[in-house]
XYZ file of C-alpha atoms in Angstrom:
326
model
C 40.095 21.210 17.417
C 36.546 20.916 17.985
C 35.794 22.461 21.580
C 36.848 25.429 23.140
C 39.997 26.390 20.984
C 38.866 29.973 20.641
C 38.365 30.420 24.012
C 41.802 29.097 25.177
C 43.282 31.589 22.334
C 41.494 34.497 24.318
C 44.094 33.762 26.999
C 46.188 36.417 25.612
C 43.402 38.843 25.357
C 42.618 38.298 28.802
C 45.499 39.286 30.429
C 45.542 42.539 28.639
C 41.661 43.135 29.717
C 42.623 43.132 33.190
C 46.328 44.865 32.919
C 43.960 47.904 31.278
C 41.036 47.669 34.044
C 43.280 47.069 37.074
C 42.971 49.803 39.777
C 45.769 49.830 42.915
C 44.217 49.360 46.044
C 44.033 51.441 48.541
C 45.885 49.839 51.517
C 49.279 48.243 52.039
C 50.553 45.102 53.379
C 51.481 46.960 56.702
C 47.109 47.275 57.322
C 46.894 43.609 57.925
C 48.504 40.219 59.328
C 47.722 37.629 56.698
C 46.378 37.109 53.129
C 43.545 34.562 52.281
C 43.134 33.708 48.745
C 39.375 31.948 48.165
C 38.072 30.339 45.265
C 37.147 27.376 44.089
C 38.319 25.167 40.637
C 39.253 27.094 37.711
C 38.434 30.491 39.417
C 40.716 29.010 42.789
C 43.804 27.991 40.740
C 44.892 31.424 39.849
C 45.384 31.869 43.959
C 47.453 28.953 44.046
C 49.490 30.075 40.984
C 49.886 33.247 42.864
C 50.918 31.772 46.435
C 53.726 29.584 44.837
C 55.011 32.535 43.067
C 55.029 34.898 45.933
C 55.248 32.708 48.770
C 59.297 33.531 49.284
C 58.468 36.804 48.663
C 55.748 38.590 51.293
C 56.349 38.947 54.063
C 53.256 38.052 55.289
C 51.664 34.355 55.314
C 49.786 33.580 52.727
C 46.647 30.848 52.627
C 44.551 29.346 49.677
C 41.199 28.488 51.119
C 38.631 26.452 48.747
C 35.559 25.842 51.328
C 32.694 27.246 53.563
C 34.970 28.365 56.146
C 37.469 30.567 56.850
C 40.202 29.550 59.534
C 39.643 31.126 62.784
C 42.805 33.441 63.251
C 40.813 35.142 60.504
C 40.015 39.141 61.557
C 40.022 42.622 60.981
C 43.716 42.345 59.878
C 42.759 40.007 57.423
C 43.214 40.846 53.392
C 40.437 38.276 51.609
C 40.436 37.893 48.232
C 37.323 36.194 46.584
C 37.871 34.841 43.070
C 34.451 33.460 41.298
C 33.783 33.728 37.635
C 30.740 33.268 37.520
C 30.092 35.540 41.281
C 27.722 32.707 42.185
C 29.697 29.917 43.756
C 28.150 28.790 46.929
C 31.613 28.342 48.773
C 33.093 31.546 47.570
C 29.807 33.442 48.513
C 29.558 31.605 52.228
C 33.341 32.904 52.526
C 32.643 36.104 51.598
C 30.135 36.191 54.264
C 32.284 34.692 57.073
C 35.539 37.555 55.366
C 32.444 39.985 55.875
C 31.530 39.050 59.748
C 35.090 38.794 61.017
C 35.384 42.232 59.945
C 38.463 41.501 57.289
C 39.173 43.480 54.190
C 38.056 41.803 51.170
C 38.889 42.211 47.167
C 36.101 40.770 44.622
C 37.767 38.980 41.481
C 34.058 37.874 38.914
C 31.959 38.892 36.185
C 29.161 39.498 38.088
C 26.433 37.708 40.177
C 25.532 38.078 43.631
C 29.475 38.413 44.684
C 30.182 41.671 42.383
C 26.875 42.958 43.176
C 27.611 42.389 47.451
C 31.620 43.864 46.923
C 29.622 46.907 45.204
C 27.062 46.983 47.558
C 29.829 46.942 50.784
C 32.368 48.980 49.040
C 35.338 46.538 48.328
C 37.509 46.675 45.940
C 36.277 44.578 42.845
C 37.870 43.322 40.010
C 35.599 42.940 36.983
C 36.250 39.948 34.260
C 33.781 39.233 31.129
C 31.535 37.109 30.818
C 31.122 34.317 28.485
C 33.711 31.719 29.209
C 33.857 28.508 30.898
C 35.449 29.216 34.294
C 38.943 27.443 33.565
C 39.131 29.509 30.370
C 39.217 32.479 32.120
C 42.399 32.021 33.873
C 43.782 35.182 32.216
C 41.431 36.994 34.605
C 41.622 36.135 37.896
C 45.534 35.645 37.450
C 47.100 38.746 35.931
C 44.995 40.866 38.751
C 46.625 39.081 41.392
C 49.933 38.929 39.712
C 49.478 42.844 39.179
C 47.954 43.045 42.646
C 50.721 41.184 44.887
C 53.703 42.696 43.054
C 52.125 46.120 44.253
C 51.899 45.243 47.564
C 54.905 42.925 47.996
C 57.023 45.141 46.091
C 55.675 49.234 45.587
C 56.255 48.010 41.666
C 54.291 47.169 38.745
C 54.418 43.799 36.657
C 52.367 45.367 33.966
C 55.152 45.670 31.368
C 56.298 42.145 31.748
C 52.573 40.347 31.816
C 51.841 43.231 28.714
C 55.584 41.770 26.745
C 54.334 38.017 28.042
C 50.911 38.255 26.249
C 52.019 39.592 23.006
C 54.534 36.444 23.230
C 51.293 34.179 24.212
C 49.331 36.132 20.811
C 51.289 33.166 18.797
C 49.358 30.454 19.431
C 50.607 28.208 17.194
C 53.865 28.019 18.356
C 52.228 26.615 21.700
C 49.673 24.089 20.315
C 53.174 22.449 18.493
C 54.664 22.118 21.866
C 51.234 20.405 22.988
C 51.286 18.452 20.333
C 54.944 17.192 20.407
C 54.070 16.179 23.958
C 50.835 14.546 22.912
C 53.041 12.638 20.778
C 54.558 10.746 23.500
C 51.484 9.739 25.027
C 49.546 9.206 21.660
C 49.617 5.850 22.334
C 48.565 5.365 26.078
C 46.215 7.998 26.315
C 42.778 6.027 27.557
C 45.582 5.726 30.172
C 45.100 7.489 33.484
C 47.230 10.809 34.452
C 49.809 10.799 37.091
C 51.542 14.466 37.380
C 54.810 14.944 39.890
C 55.740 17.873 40.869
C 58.001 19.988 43.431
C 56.593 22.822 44.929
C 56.827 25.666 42.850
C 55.652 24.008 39.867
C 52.816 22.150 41.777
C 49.969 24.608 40.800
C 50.587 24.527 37.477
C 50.363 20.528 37.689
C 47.171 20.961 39.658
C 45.496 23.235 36.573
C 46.947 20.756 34.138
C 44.751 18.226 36.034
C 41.850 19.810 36.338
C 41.597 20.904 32.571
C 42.810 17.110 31.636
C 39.082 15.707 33.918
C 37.349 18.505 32.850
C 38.338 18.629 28.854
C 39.295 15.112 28.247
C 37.218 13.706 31.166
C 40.448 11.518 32.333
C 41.158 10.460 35.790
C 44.331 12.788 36.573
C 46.794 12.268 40.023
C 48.570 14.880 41.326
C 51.758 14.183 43.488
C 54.061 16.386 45.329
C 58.309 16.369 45.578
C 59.054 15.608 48.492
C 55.917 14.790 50.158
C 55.476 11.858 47.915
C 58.546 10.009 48.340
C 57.212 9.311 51.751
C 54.642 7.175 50.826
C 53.358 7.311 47.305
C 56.792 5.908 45.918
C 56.132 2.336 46.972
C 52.982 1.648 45.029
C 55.735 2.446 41.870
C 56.541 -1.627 41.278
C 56.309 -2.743 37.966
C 54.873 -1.003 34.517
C 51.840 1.223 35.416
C 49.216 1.984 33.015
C 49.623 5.921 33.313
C 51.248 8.609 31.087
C 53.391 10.037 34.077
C 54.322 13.624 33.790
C 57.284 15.145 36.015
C 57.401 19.158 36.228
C 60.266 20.059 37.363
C 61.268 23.754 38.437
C 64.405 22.621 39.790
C 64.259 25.149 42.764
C 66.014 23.182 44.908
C 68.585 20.848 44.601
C 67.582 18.137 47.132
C 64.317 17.856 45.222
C 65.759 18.099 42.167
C 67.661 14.844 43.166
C 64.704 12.778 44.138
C 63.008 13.766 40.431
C 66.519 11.934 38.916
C 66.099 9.118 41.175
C 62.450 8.683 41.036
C 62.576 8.682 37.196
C 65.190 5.535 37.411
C 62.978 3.437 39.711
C 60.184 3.986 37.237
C 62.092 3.257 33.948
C 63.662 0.418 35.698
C 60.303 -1.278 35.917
C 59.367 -0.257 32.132
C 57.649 3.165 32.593
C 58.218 5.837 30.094
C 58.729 9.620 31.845
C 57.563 12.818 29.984
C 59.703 15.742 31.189
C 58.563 18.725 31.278
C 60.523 21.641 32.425
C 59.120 24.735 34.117
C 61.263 27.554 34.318
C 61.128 30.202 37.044
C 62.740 32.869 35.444
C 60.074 35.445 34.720
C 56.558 35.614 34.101
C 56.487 34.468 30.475
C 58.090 30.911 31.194
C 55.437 30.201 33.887
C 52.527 31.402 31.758
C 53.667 29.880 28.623
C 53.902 26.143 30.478
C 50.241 27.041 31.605
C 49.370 27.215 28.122
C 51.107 24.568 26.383
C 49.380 22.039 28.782
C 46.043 23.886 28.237
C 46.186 22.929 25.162
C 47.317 19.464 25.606
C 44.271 19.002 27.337
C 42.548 19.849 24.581
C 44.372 17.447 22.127
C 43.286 14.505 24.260
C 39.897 15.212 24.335
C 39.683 15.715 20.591
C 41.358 12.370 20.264
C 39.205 10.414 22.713
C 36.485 12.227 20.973
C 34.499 13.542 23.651
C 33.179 17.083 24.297
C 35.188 19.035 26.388
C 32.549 22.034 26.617
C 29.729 19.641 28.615
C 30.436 19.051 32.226
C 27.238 17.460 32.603
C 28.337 16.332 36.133
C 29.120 19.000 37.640
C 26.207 20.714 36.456
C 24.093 17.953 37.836
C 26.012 18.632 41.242
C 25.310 22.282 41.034
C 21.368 21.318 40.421
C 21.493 18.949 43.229
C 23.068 21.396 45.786
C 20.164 24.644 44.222
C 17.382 22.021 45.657
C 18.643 20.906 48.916
């Protein structure tokens, strides 16, 4: 591969980084009322990984927030957690202030910048990542201290071992670019094709990050669509052969849904459409991290095929220049 292989294989690495430079916190889950995860892109994901995971699990409401603004029942018995890489984003900083005002308690997931150097500065809890990677290569981060974080607090017990066993599997990275590329195989031949993802619930983070590293790395248009939200509406634009590589992930959490993948898949084959299937098992920490992964590195084998650099994000850049002068 030509772009950003050796940071993806750091994924692995960074998992045990933070496992080693995780701290428990000082409060419990009985100090507040609800739990607002903020962040943005590749350093908001890892909250919405985190809320699907533990969402039947606390027993407090959880909310992924990627804007200005916080919602108003926001207060004192509020537990904010602020995930930036880089410690600069606008919206994660503006959050942090509004977290800061309403008097809520607030964690600090970066490398630095002006949001490491205010949690230090107020005397939050932060959680320090390195430097030196694109923000949706850092997943390993942001992820393994919530996932160390909200099994504390949920629980009273440790996911350490299991995320330690998970990235010593993840350390054989070969055996997870061959899955990427058996399932690049099936869309070798459509892949200047758009990107249309289904998921259910569980699995619909992890169809979300595919997405975004798929218009970030191989600068595709990628759809996202929810089971069984989408059967409401999005269904009836499926008439005839489409010119996407459609992607079902499919935890199989819960029956009913599970029923509407089968029957969705038939419409679409009906009319011509080839399905890739993709399992994602629910079972433990490994199988969720390890589908992560594979489609990481998926991402990667399209842009190498459509030849284009997945490292420049000369848009977004522009965006961020924009936004600095205005």
């Amino acid at each position: 591969m030509k772009y950003q292989s050796k940071d993806l294989g750091q994924f692995p690495v960074q998992i045990r980084y933070a496992i080693d430079h995780y701290t428990s916190p000082s409060f419990s889950l009985k100090d507040f009322d609800n739990i607002i995860l903020c962040g943005l892109g590749g350093s908001g994901i890892a909250g919405r990984i985190t809320k699907s995971l533990f969402f039947d699990k606390s027993p407090l409401p959880i909310e992924v927030v990627s804007d200005y603004v916080l919602p108003h029942y926001a207060d004192k018995r509020t537990l904010a957690i602020m995930c930036s890489y880089s410690g600069n984003t606008e919206e994660t900083l503006a959050m942090y202030d509004a977290a800061k005002n309403k008097g809520a308690s607030i964690v600090v997931i970066a490398t630095g910048g002006k949001l490491a150097e205010n949690a230090k500065k107020d005397n939050y809890l932060f959680y320090q990542a390195n430097a030196g990677f694109q923000p949706r290569m850092a997943l390993g981060y942001s992820l393994t201290y919530l996932l160390l974080l909200f099994s504390e607090l949920c629980s009273g017990k440790s996911v350490a071992n299991e995320l330690k066993a998970a990235s010593k599997a993840l350390d054989n990275e070969k055996q997870y670019m061959d899955k990427a590329k058996d399932l690049f195989s099936l869309m070798k031949d459509r892949v200047h094709s758009k990107i249309v993802v289904v998921t259910d619930y569980i699995s619909n983070p992890i169809g979300l990050r595919f997405c975004q590293q798929i218009q970030e790395n191989a600068k595709s248009e990628a759809f996202l669509h929810e089971l069984p939200e989408s059967n409401h509406n999005v269904i009836e634009s499926y008439y005839g052969k489409l010119d996407s590589n459609i992607l079902f992930l499919n935890s199989n959490a819960h029956p009913r849904t599970a029923l509407r993948f089968g029957f969705l898949k038939g419409v679409l084959e009906n009319e011509g459409n080839n399905i890739i299937e993709i399992p994602i098992p629910t079972n433990g920490l490994l199988p969720i991290l390890e589908s992560i992964y594979t489609l990481d590195w998926l991402s990667l084998l399209i842009a190498d095929y459509k030849e284009v650099n997945s490292v420049n994000i000369k848009n977004i850049n522009a965006l961020k220049e924009y936004l600095s002068a205005n």
